[in-house]
XYZ file of N, CA, C and O in Angstrom:
804
model
N 2.187 18.021 26.271
C 3.055 17.441 25.289
C 3.209 15.861 25.502
O 3.675 15.135 24.622
N 2.864 15.415 26.737
C 3.041 13.934 27.003
C 2.100 13.148 26.032
O 2.504 12.050 25.484
N 0.961 13.582 25.897
C -0.070 12.808 24.981
C 0.507 12.849 23.491
O 0.425 11.818 22.753
N 1.016 13.973 23.130
C 1.645 13.981 21.734
C 2.823 13.055 21.585
O 2.944 12.370 20.515
N 3.636 12.997 22.674
C 4.799 11.911 22.575
C 4.140 10.550 22.436
O 4.633 9.881 21.828
N 3.078 10.267 23.268
C 2.632 8.940 23.216
C 2.018 8.607 21.806
O 2.011 7.505 21.151
N 1.328 9.643 21.232
C 0.792 9.569 19.807
C 1.935 9.209 18.889
O 1.801 8.290 18.095
N 2.999 9.924 19.022
C 4.153 9.748 18.115
C 4.832 8.298 18.291
O 5.219 7.776 17.287
N 4.839 7.894 19.511
C 5.480 6.595 19.773
C 4.482 5.532 19.126
O 4.954 4.466 18.619
N 3.098 5.664 19.282
C 2.119 4.683 18.642
C 2.423 4.746 17.078
O 2.389 3.781 16.421
N 2.539 5.904 16.596
C 2.547 5.988 15.068
C 3.923 5.267 14.612
O 3.996 4.656 13.617
N 4.931 5.444 15.457
C 6.209 4.732 15.183
C 6.095 3.273 15.131
O 6.983 2.617 14.440
N 5.120 2.710 15.665
C 4.918 1.247 15.713
C 4.648 0.773 14.217
O 4.938 -0.388 13.909
N 4.249 1.714 13.410
C 3.895 1.287 12.033
C 5.124 0.929 11.230
O 5.072 0.158 10.238
N 6.335 1.481 11.779
C 7.552 1.042 11.048
C 7.895 -0.449 11.372
O 8.735 -1.057 10.824
N 7.253 -0.894 12.409
C 7.629 -2.356 12.848
C 6.457 -3.367 12.548
O 6.434 -4.431 13.040
N 5.374 -2.780 11.901
C 4.170 -3.675 11.641
C 4.434 -4.167 10.196
O 4.167 -3.440 9.243
N 4.673 -5.464 9.900
C 4.912 -5.961 8.507
C 3.569 -5.974 7.738
O 2.526 -6.273 8.491
N 3.421 -5.785 6.528
C 2.335 -5.980 5.754
C 2.027 -7.380 5.614
O 2.764 -8.326 5.137
N 0.841 -7.891 6.164
C 0.505 -9.185 6.449
C 0.482 -9.959 5.221
O 0.918 -11.280 5.128
N -0.014 -9.436 4.018
C -0.161 -10.272 2.796
C 1.297 -10.820 2.367
O 1.352 -11.868 1.800
N 2.331 -10.059 2.608
C 3.644 -10.401 2.210
C 4.062 -11.602 3.114
O 4.796 -12.438 2.699
N 3.868 -11.338 4.307
C 4.204 -12.379 5.359
C 3.684 -13.739 5.104
O 4.302 -14.775 5.147
N 2.420 -13.702 4.762
C 1.787 -15.040 4.394
C 2.266 -15.669 3.100
O 2.081 -16.858 2.826
N 2.894 -14.798 2.254
C 3.497 -15.372 0.938
C 4.973 -15.594 1.277
O 5.690 -15.676 0.109
N 5.466 -15.531 2.374
C 6.934 -15.915 2.667
C 7.870 -15.035 2.008
O 8.977 -15.450 1.574
N 7.543 -13.613 1.947
C 8.430 -12.765 1.442
C 9.545 -12.389 2.504
O 9.225 -12.112 3.699
N 10.792 -12.423 2.151
C 11.968 -12.147 3.095
C 11.864 -10.657 3.416
O 11.798 -9.862 2.382
N 11.975 -10.268 4.544
C 12.033 -8.769 4.964
C 10.937 -7.958 4.360
O 11.138 -7.066 3.628
N 9.699 -8.280 4.555
C 8.565 -7.677 3.857
C 8.444 -6.200 4.455
O 8.877 -5.832 5.482
N 7.882 -5.457 3.554
C 7.728 -4.002 3.889
C 6.801 -3.751 5.095
O 6.040 -4.631 5.499
N 7.020 -2.632 5.765
C 6.155 -2.286 6.901
C 4.981 -1.463 6.349
O 4.892 -1.048 5.258
N 4.045 -1.301 7.272
C 2.929 -0.465 6.928
C 3.319 0.978 6.553
O 2.730 1.582 5.603
N 4.223 1.504 7.338
C 4.741 2.870 7.079
C 5.433 2.952 5.736
O 5.322 3.982 5.072
N 6.108 1.893 5.356
C 6.701 1.909 4.023
C 5.610 2.079 2.958
O 5.813 2.838 1.984
N 4.608 1.267 3.070
C 3.491 1.301 2.110
C 2.791 2.731 2.069
O 2.583 3.289 0.961
N 2.521 3.322 3.262
C 2.007 4.659 3.358
C 2.812 5.672 2.757
O 2.352 6.777 2.212
N 4.137 5.567 2.949
C 5.042 6.625 2.488
C 4.905 6.669 0.867
O 4.812 7.744 0.396
N 5.016 5.487 0.322
C 4.998 5.519 -1.225
C 3.729 6.005 -1.637
O 3.605 6.686 -2.736
N 2.521 5.651 -1.045
C 1.355 6.135 -1.330
C 1.240 7.635 -1.270
O 0.691 8.307 -2.084
N 1.855 8.195 -0.263
C 1.890 9.510 -0.114
C 2.665 10.347 -1.235
O 2.337 11.371 -1.728
N 3.794 9.620 -1.672
C 4.472 10.157 -2.781
C 3.689 10.145 -4.118
O 3.800 11.135 -4.937
N 2.878 9.089 -4.170
C 2.033 8.842 -5.304
C 1.056 10.055 -5.325
O 0.778 10.710 -6.427
N 0.375 10.314 -4.294
C -0.467 11.444 -4.145
C 0.137 12.852 -4.394
O -0.464 13.651 -5.046
N 1.364 13.081 -3.972
C 2.099 14.321 -4.298
C 2.346 14.457 -5.769
O 2.280 15.647 -6.149
N 2.491 13.340 -6.489
C 2.814 13.502 -7.896
C 1.561 13.437 -8.878
O 1.766 13.589 -10.105
N 0.371 13.362 -8.282
C -0.821 13.462 -9.081
C -0.923 14.704 -9.862
O -0.813 15.779 -9.197
N -1.233 14.705 -11.105
C -1.264 15.921 -11.787
C -2.874 16.537 -11.926
O -3.051 17.527 -12.435
N -3.778 15.617 -11.565
C -5.214 16.000 -11.728
C -5.628 17.176 -10.959
O -5.492 17.120 -9.625
N -5.912 18.240 -11.565
C -6.218 19.532 -10.771
C -7.638 19.446 -10.324
O -8.091 20.448 -9.594
N -8.419 18.439 -10.609
C -9.946 18.394 -10.091
C -9.890 17.830 -8.750
O -10.987 17.856 -8.125
N -8.719 17.269 -8.159
C -8.788 16.803 -6.892
C -7.838 17.599 -5.932
O -6.961 18.222 -6.483
N -8.053 17.647 -4.678
C -7.315 18.383 -3.668
C -5.997 17.440 -3.347
O -6.145 16.553 -2.600
N -4.820 17.889 -3.842
C -3.736 16.958 -3.826
C -3.249 16.869 -2.307
O -2.767 15.822 -1.782
N -3.330 17.944 -1.562
C -2.919 17.989 -0.163
C -3.958 17.047 0.643
O -3.328 16.325 1.433
N -5.185 17.010 0.312
C -6.025 16.141 0.972
C -5.763 14.619 0.654
O -5.829 13.787 1.545
N -5.339 14.468 -0.544
C -5.003 13.054 -0.916
C -3.726 12.563 -0.055
O -3.752 11.414 0.249
N -2.791 13.522 -0.004
C -1.553 13.108 0.755
C -1.936 12.932 2.249
O -1.501 11.890 2.883
N -2.815 13.590 2.793
C -3.310 13.489 4.169
C -3.976 12.139 4.332
O -3.785 11.430 5.334
N -4.953 11.882 3.390
C -5.646 10.610 3.380
C -4.690 9.384 3.297
O -4.838 8.350 4.028
N -3.634 9.431 2.574
C -2.710 8.410 2.363
C -1.918 8.193 3.655
O -1.695 7.036 4.186
N -1.758 9.301 4.358
C -0.876 9.186 5.584
C -1.803 8.622 6.696
O -1.178 7.947 7.737
N -3.087 8.826 6.742
C -3.949 8.375 7.803
C -4.665 7.170 7.543
O -5.023 6.397 8.539
N -4.751 6.632 6.402
C -5.751 5.655 6.125
C -5.417 4.253 6.800
O -6.377 3.572 7.218
N -4.184 4.008 7.118
C -3.817 2.685 7.711
C -3.319 2.998 9.203
O -2.665 2.075 9.851
N -3.647 4.161 9.753
C -3.016 4.607 10.967
C -3.413 3.725 12.167
O -2.641 3.312 13.091
N -4.633 3.125 12.218
C -5.166 2.276 13.153
C -4.362 1.039 13.279
O -4.409 0.348 14.396
N -3.615 0.708 12.288
C -2.885 -0.573 12.264
C -1.606 -0.570 13.265
O -1.073 -1.636 13.660
N -1.382 0.636 13.752
C -0.248 0.631 14.828
C -0.800 0.053 16.133
O 0.075 -0.344 16.984
N -2.112 -0.149 16.172
C -2.710 -0.737 17.397
C -3.263 -2.252 17.113
O -3.006 -3.162 17.828
N -4.060 -2.246 15.997
C -4.782 -3.533 15.653
C -3.910 -4.372 14.731
O -4.320 -5.596 14.664
N -2.835 -3.869 14.206
C -2.057 -4.677 13.277
C -2.687 -4.667 11.804
O -3.755 -4.156 11.707
N -2.059 -5.308 10.871
C -2.530 -5.297 9.464
C -3.486 -6.577 9.340
O -3.012 -7.686 9.141
N -4.738 -6.279 9.358
C -5.740 -7.392 9.337
C -6.005 -7.661 7.775
O -6.405 -6.855 7.035
N -5.603 -8.869 7.356
C -5.747 -9.278 5.988
C -6.950 -10.225 5.756
O -7.355 -10.713 6.749
N -7.409 -10.235 4.565
C -8.617 -11.157 4.269
C -8.406 -12.555 4.711
O -9.368 -13.194 5.230
N -7.157 -13.079 4.680
C -6.857 -14.444 5.144
C -7.031 -14.636 6.586
O -7.030 -15.754 7.147
N -7.133 -13.530 7.348
C -7.325 -13.645 8.826
C -8.708 -14.070 9.290
O -9.030 -14.149 10.428
N -9.612 -14.039 8.279
C -11.004 -14.476 8.548
C -11.688 -13.586 9.587
O -12.485 -14.093 10.409
N -11.364 -12.294 9.474
C -12.093 -11.359 10.333
C -13.018 -10.500 9.407
O -12.697 -10.016 8.335
N -14.304 -10.501 9.731
C -15.259 -9.831 8.964
C -14.924 -8.328 8.800
O -14.362 -7.725 9.657
N -15.542 -7.805 7.739
C -15.298 -6.366 7.352
C -15.818 -5.560 8.474
O -15.238 -4.489 8.873
N -16.989 -5.965 9.090
C -17.615 -5.120 10.251
C -16.646 -5.134 11.388
O -16.503 -4.127 12.114
N -16.223 -6.354 11.765
C -15.293 -6.498 12.949
C -14.042 -5.751 12.726
O -13.552 -5.078 13.613
N -13.478 -5.767 11.516
C -12.284 -5.073 11.134
C -12.430 -3.555 11.484
O -11.701 -2.955 12.003
N -13.650 -3.100 10.840
C -13.984 -1.637 11.033
C -14.176 -1.354 12.427
O -13.722 -0.135 12.820
N -14.718 -2.153 13.196
C -14.956 -1.881 14.658
C -13.648 -1.733 15.416
O -13.499 -0.761 16.060
N -12.775 -2.727 15.204
C -11.442 -2.549 15.705
C -10.761 -1.385 15.454
O -10.065 -0.689 16.274
N -10.728 -1.035 14.095
C -10.012 0.045 13.717
C -10.580 1.288 14.112
O -9.770 2.407 14.483
N -11.880 1.519 14.188
C -12.658 2.635 14.739
C -12.185 2.881 16.155
O -11.763 4.026 16.456
N -12.177 1.846 17.049
C -11.795 1.982 18.400
C -10.406 2.419 18.477
O -9.987 3.308 19.413
N -9.420 1.875 17.594
C -8.091 2.365 17.641
C -7.974 3.719 17.265
O -7.152 4.541 17.897
N -8.711 4.274 16.290
C -8.679 5.649 15.841
C -9.267 6.598 16.863
O -8.681 7.725 17.199
N -10.189 6.185 17.727
C -10.745 6.960 18.793
C -9.660 7.177 19.819
O -9.418 8.221 20.309
N -8.933 6.110 20.146
C -7.872 6.130 21.102
C -6.794 7.009 20.649
O -6.233 7.900 21.422
N -6.350 6.755 19.331
C -5.217 7.495 18.917
C -5.439 8.990 18.748
O -4.652 9.838 19.245
N -6.594 9.380 18.146
C -6.854 10.769 17.956
C -7.358 11.479 19.274
O -7.151 12.724 19.438
N -7.706 10.707 20.326
C -7.926 11.256 21.607
C -6.700 11.818 22.371
O -6.914 12.503 23.268
N -5.543 11.442 21.749
C -4.284 11.891 22.267
C -3.926 13.267 21.808
O -3.003 13.999 22.238
N -4.783 13.786 20.871
C -4.449 15.020 20.123
C -5.396 16.120 20.635
O -6.535 15.965 21.237
N -4.927 17.380 20.337
C -5.809 18.468 20.648
C -7.088 18.462 19.720
O -7.107 17.858 18.692
N -8.095 19.132 20.162
C -9.402 18.910 19.624
C -9.478 19.172 18.085
O -10.161 18.361 17.462
N -8.778 20.223 17.539
C -8.809 20.378 16.138
C -8.166 19.320 15.349
O -8.664 18.932 14.382
N -6.900 18.894 15.855
C -6.310 17.771 15.124
C -7.066 16.587 15.328
O -7.080 15.722 14.332
N -7.715 16.279 16.444
C -8.395 15.056 16.633
C -9.562 14.982 15.664
O -9.658 13.870 14.964
N -10.270 16.027 15.573
C -11.365 16.023 14.519
C -10.984 15.760 13.156
O -11.595 15.067 12.359
N -9.808 16.572 12.687
C -9.390 16.376 11.383
C -8.966 15.121 11.045
O -9.272 14.453 10.017
N -8.145 14.537 11.935
C -7.520 13.134 11.680
C -8.572 11.996 11.603
O -8.590 11.105 10.759
N -9.539 12.185 12.654
C -10.546 11.099 12.614
C -11.431 11.244 11.387
O -11.852 10.293 10.724
N -11.718 12.506 11.029
C -12.573 12.790 9.761
C -11.846 12.321 8.517
O -12.568 11.721 7.620
N -10.640 12.326 8.442
C -9.855 11.892 7.245
C -9.989 10.436 7.161
O -10.163 9.849 6.132
N -9.844 9.752 8.367
C -9.867 8.327 8.263
C -11.282 7.797 7.965
O -11.451 6.908 7.269
N -12.255 8.475 8.552
C -13.661 8.131 8.223
C -14.004 8.298 6.807
O -14.705 7.585 6.128
N -13.428 9.371 6.178
C -13.651 9.719 4.776
C -13.237 8.620 3.907
O -13.806 8.312 2.811
N -11.920 8.073 4.235
C -11.374 7.130 3.437
C -12.123 5.814 3.527
O -12.417 5.047 2.606
N -12.550 5.485 4.815
C -13.323 4.311 5.082
C -14.715 4.240 4.410
O -15.066 3.177 3.861
N -15.377 5.346 4.242
C -16.618 5.380 3.564
C -16.429 5.680 2.163
O -17.571 5.745 1.373
N -15.266 6.077 1.665
C -15.064 6.367 0.240
C -16.054 7.566 -0.151
O -16.695 7.489 -1.238
N -16.084 8.519 0.724
C -17.096 9.628 0.398
C -16.689 10.884 -0.323
O -17.472 11.811 -0.391
N -15.491 10.755 -0.892
C -14.946 11.911 -1.679
C -14.273 11.449 -2.907
O -13.653 10.348 -2.894
N -14.069 12.274 -3.894
C -13.230 11.962 -4.989
C -11.756 11.574 -4.564
O -11.030 10.812 -5.132
N -11.277 12.399 -3.584
C -9.839 12.185 -3.088
C -9.825 10.806 -2.500
O -8.836 10.066 -2.675
N -10.849 10.363 -1.600
C -10.756 9.102 -0.979
C -10.779 7.959 -2.048
O -10.079 6.922 -1.833
N -11.516 8.111 -3.027
C -11.674 7.109 -4.117
C -10.351 6.963 -4.846
O -9.869 5.867 -5.146
N -9.738 8.103 -5.054
C -8.343 8.077 -5.758
C -7.301 7.533 -4.951
O -6.542 6.586 -5.365
N -7.284 7.885 -3.687
C -6.327 7.212 -2.719
C -6.520 5.738 -2.532
O -5.486 5.051 -2.402
N -7.739 5.268 -2.588
C -7.994 3.801 -2.542
C -7.282 3.211 -3.715
O -6.711 2.097 -3.628
N -7.406 3.827 -4.931
C -6.743 3.309 -6.120
C -5.225 3.289 -6.007
O -4.611 2.395 -6.412
N -4.739 4.328 -5.354
C -3.304 4.388 -5.045
C -2.853 3.283 -4.229
O -1.692 2.766 -4.275
N -3.679 2.976 -3.174
C -3.423 1.945 -2.275
C -3.335 0.670 -3.000
O -2.408 -0.116 -2.750
N -4.158 0.299 -3.947
C -4.080 -0.922 -4.755
C -2.944 -0.892 -5.641
O -2.238 -1.909 -5.801
N -2.716 0.308 -6.261
C -1.484 0.446 -7.190
C -0.174 0.189 -6.491
O 0.680 -0.455 -6.905
N -0.096 0.761 -5.307
C 1.183 0.645 -4.500
C 1.415 -0.861 -4.209
O 2.561 -1.321 -4.239
N 0.330 -1.591 -3.956
C 0.517 -2.997 -3.610
C 0.937 -3.822 -4.753
O 1.799 -4.612 -4.660
N 0.426 -3.514 -5.943
C 0.941 -4.313 -7.130
C 2.272 -3.995 -7.569
O 3.069 -4.782 -8.070
N 2.685 -2.666 -7.447
C 4.049 -2.218 -7.694
C 4.977 -3.036 -6.725
O 6.038 -3.591 -7.223
N 4.600 -3.064 -5.551
C 5.444 -3.835 -4.487
C 5.618 -5.310 -4.864
O 6.599 -5.920 -4.813
N 4.396 -5.874 -5.357
C 4.372 -7.316 -5.696
C 5.251 -7.491 -6.759
O 6.055 -8.474 -6.840
N 5.338 -6.671 -7.792
C 6.215 -6.758 -8.981
C 7.729 -6.667 -8.513
O 8.576 -7.458 -9.030
N 8.017 -5.851 -7.603
C 9.232 -5.601 -7.057
C 9.740 -6.896 -6.343
O 11.015 -7.339 -6.522
N 8.902 -7.512 -5.631
C 9.259 -8.789 -4.952
C 9.570 -9.840 -5.836
O 10.450 -10.650 -5.702
N 8.743 -9.898 -6.937
C 8.981 -10.892 -8.055
C 10.300 -10.693 -8.655
O 11.018 -11.562 -8.858
N 10.606 -9.561 -8.914
C 11.966 -9.105 -9.405
C 13.037 -9.551 -8.501
O 14.052 -10.143 -8.895
N 12.914 -9.274 -7.262
C 13.979 -9.640 -6.243
C 14.137 -11.017 -6.123
O 15.321 -11.534 -5.993
N 13.065 -11.771 -6.182
C 13.263 -13.256 -6.135
C 13.479 -13.852 -7.378
O 13.937 -15.137 -7.415
N 13.422 -13.148 -8.541
C 13.645 -13.808 -9.793
C 12.441 -14.704 -10.206
O 12.771 -15.722 -10.880
N 11.324 -14.552 -9.698
C 10.143 -15.412 -9.978
C 8.889 -14.602 -10.460
O 8.022 -14.452 -9.767
N 9.058 -14.083 -11.758
C 8.053 -13.300 -12.298
C 6.616 -14.166 -12.313
O 6.653 -15.369 -12.613
N 5.560 -13.602 -11.841
C 4.273 -14.385 -11.899
C 3.906 -15.005 -10.516
O 2.837 -15.313 -10.329
N 4.881 -15.153 -9.598
C 4.559 -15.774 -8.392
C 3.468 -15.164 -7.541
O 2.706 -15.782 -6.784
N 3.418 -13.839 -7.542
C 2.413 -13.112 -6.797
C 1.287 -12.741 -7.680
O 0.659 -11.614 -7.424
N 0.886 -13.483 -8.718
C -0.231 -13.066 -9.553
C -1.489 -12.819 -8.831
O -2.384 -11.898 -9.310
N -1.795 -13.379 -7.696
C -3.098 -13.156 -7.062
C -3.276 -11.733 -6.730
O -4.381 -11.270 -6.527
N -2.228 -11.078 -6.357
C -2.229 -9.644 -5.974
C -2.832 -8.840 -7.166
O -3.591 -7.904 -6.970
N -2.310 -9.072 -8.346
C -2.732 -8.414 -9.435
C -4.111 -8.754 -9.872
O -4.880 -7.917 -10.170
N -4.516 -9.973 -9.762
C -5.833 -10.465 -10.074
C -6.839 -9.769 -9.162
O -7.967 -9.356 -9.706
N -6.426 -9.499 -7.909
C -7.411 -9.048 -6.875
C -7.782 -7.436 -7.250
O -8.697 -6.954 -6.738
N -6.941 -6.834 -8.122
C -7.161 -5.460 -8.502
C -7.857 -5.261 -9.808
O -8.221 -4.131 -10.115
N -8.190 -6.378 -10.386
C -8.813 -6.259 -11.800
C -10.244 -5.539 -11.717
O -10.993 -5.818 -10.883
N -10.393 -4.530 -12.556
C -11.539 -3.697 -12.644
C -11.629 -2.702 -11.495
O -12.700 -2.027 -11.425
N -10.541 -2.545 -10.774
C -10.756 -1.591 -9.610
C -10.107 -0.292 -9.889
O -10.045 0.719 -9.088
N -9.508 -0.013 -11.104
C -8.749 1.162 -11.382
C -9.482 1.955 -12.415
O -9.958 1.380 -13.419
N -9.705 3.239 -12.224
C -10.541 4.051 -13.076
C -9.946 5.479 -13.314
O -10.082 5.954 -14.436
N -9.026 5.947 -12.442
C -8.433 7.296 -12.712
C -7.432 7.141 -13.792
O -6.553 6.187 -13.847
N -7.381 8.163 -14.783
C -6.565 7.998 -15.930
C -5.043 7.907 -15.693
O -4.321 7.081 -16.307
N -4.669 8.722 -14.637
C -3.243 8.662 -14.301
C -2.776 7.300 -13.662
O -1.781 6.647 -13.918
N -3.724 6.737 -12.843
C -3.514 5.446 -12.254
C -3.483 4.406 -13.338
O -2.608 3.451 -13.380
N -4.449 4.362 -14.290
C -4.500 3.517 -15.317
C -3.236 3.531 -16.210
O -2.757 2.460 -16.623
N -2.748 4.732 -16.426
C -1.507 4.873 -17.163
C -0.334 4.099 -16.474
O 0.445 3.370 -17.150
N -0.267 4.280 -15.128
C 0.846 3.546 -14.342
C 0.576 2.107 -14.297
O 1.505 1.314 -14.423
N -0.639 1.638 -14.214
C -0.931 0.214 -14.230
C -0.499 -0.409 -15.688
O -0.059 -1.522 -15.584
N -0.814 0.303 -16.637
C -0.460 -0.081 -17.994
C 1.191 -0.314 -18.171
O 1.512 -1.345 -18.649
N 1.805 0.631 -17.777
C 3.251 0.598 -17.688
C 3.700 -0.582 -16.930
O 4.705 -1.473 -17.267
N 3.156 -0.748 -15.774
C 3.559 -1.788 -14.792
C 3.366 -3.232 -15.406
O 4.143 -4.081 -15.487
N 2.145 -3.345 -16.036
C 1.808 -4.615 -16.628
C 2.641 -4.919 -17.811
O 2.992 -6.175 -17.969
N 3.003 -3.902 -18.553
C 3.830 -4.149 -19.810
C 5.308 -4.551 -19.277
O 5.916 -5.538 -19.937
N 5.756 -3.909 -18.248
C 7.169 -4.274 -17.869
C 7.043 -5.771 -17.264
O 8.006 -6.528 -17.387
N 5.970 -6.023 -16.463
C 5.957 -7.314 -15.802
C 5.789 -8.389 -16.926
O 6.387 -9.520 -16.842
N 5.016 -8.136 -17.991
C 4.874 -9.142 -19.122
C 6.228 -9.396 -19.698
O 6.528 -10.528 -20.081
N 6.937 -8.451 -19.882
C 8.375 -8.557 -20.547
C 9.181 -9.397 -19.592
O 9.941 -10.341 -20.174
N 9.199 -9.270 -18.212
C 9.924 -10.011 -17.381
C 9.473 -11.516 -17.404
O 10.270 -12.441 -17.339
N 8.173 -11.751 -17.374
C 7.657 -13.079 -17.458
C 8.085 -13.828 -18.686
O 8.519 -14.978 -18.774
N 7.939 -13.024 -19.854
C 8.350 -13.638 -21.163
C 9.810 -14.025 -21.223
O 10.269 -14.949 -21.722
N 10.583 -13.159 -20.526
C 12.079 -13.364 -20.671
C 12.427 -14.667 -19.892
O 13.340 -15.314 -20.262
N 11.687 -14.955 -18.734
C 11.882 -16.108 -17.971
C 11.617 -17.411 -18.762
O 12.036 -18.480 -18.502
N 10.761 -17.284 -19.816
C 10.308 -18.474 -20.569
C 11.218 -18.778 -21.811
O 10.992 -19.690 -22.548
N 12.311 -17.792 -21.980
C 13.163 -18.050 -23.149
C 14.023 -19.301 -22.954
O 14.374 -19.689 -21.737
N 14.454 -20.114 -23.937
C 15.314 -21.188 -23.750
C 16.618 -20.771 -23.196
O 17.029 -19.718 -23.429
N 17.279 -21.796 -22.561
C 18.613 -21.361 -22.021
C 19.632 -20.795 -23.077
O 19.591 -21.304 -24.226
N 20.421 -19.985 -22.646
C 21.377 -19.350 -23.551
C 22.465 -20.361 -23.834
O 23.091 -20.912 -22.964
N 22.695 -20.427 -25.166
C 23.871 -21.430 -25.469
C 24.949 -20.540 -26.262
O 24.648 -19.968 -27.272
N 26.132 -20.503 -25.615
C 27.274 -19.723 -26.104
C 27.891 -20.331 -27.272
O 28.170 -21.632 -27.269
N 28.224 -19.586 -28.366
C 28.936 -20.246 -29.561
C 30.395 -19.731 -29.469
O 31.088 -20.170 -30.384
N 30.790 -18.956 -28.558
C 32.099 -18.531 -28.441
C 32.456 -18.207 -26.989
O 31.564 -17.988 -26.200
N 33.723 -18.272 -26.664
C 34.116 -18.078 -25.318
C 33.980 -16.477 -25.030
O 34.253 -15.795 -25.867
N 33.472 -16.198 -23.853
C 33.372 -14.794 -23.505
C 33.555 -14.691 -21.929
O 33.157 -15.620 -21.256
N 33.983 -13.610 -21.534
C 34.401 -13.366 -20.108
C 33.086 -13.245 -19.222
O 33.109 -13.400 -17.952
N 31.970 -12.766 -19.786
C 30.796 -12.490 -18.996
C 29.745 -13.465 -18.967
O 28.769 -13.371 -18.304
N 29.820 -14.583 -19.776
C 28.910 -15.544 -19.915
C 29.071 -16.784 -19.047
O 30.330 -17.209 -18.952
N 28.119 -17.179 -18.171
C 28.283 -18.213 -17.212
C 28.323 -19.654 -17.819
O 28.792 -20.565 -17.244
N 27.835 -19.607 -19.065
C 27.621 -20.987 -19.645
C 29.091 -21.469 -20.356
O 29.535 -21.018 -21.276
């Protein structure tokens, strides 16, 4: 049980690893990696597509960023090559899963590898959920800051990467809501024609 305790303590580090992309954009109190993985898992749970294994999608969502509890969240701006990023994360996963019993070790490493290689319909769907969760979070930060459009680069980075019908539906709803918020910010200042208790003007 000592190894399992060490595994759980390492996993717990994900609650304290901030998502690097938000840190670089000066987001106050940015989400952690585990925050990101949790909502992805909820997304997987709510998928209605019966052609994919929902349980496997949830597992993939929980495991896909697990290595970051050791290597941190390596972002494109860190100038680390994809090959080097994969090498570091693979070593971390070997260490992490080495703390588990053989069956669990094989399952967890296999899930991580499946996501990395995008070798199944479930892995491809979870990759889309990863991107969707990111832009939902970007929209929420724009709302919190009152600055619609500030994080446009995150939306631009996902263009052409969504294909699953349910994901496309959510992206459409998100884009429509965001467009309304951006348009509202471009309206001329409100000019009051009568005294009212709720108007600041």
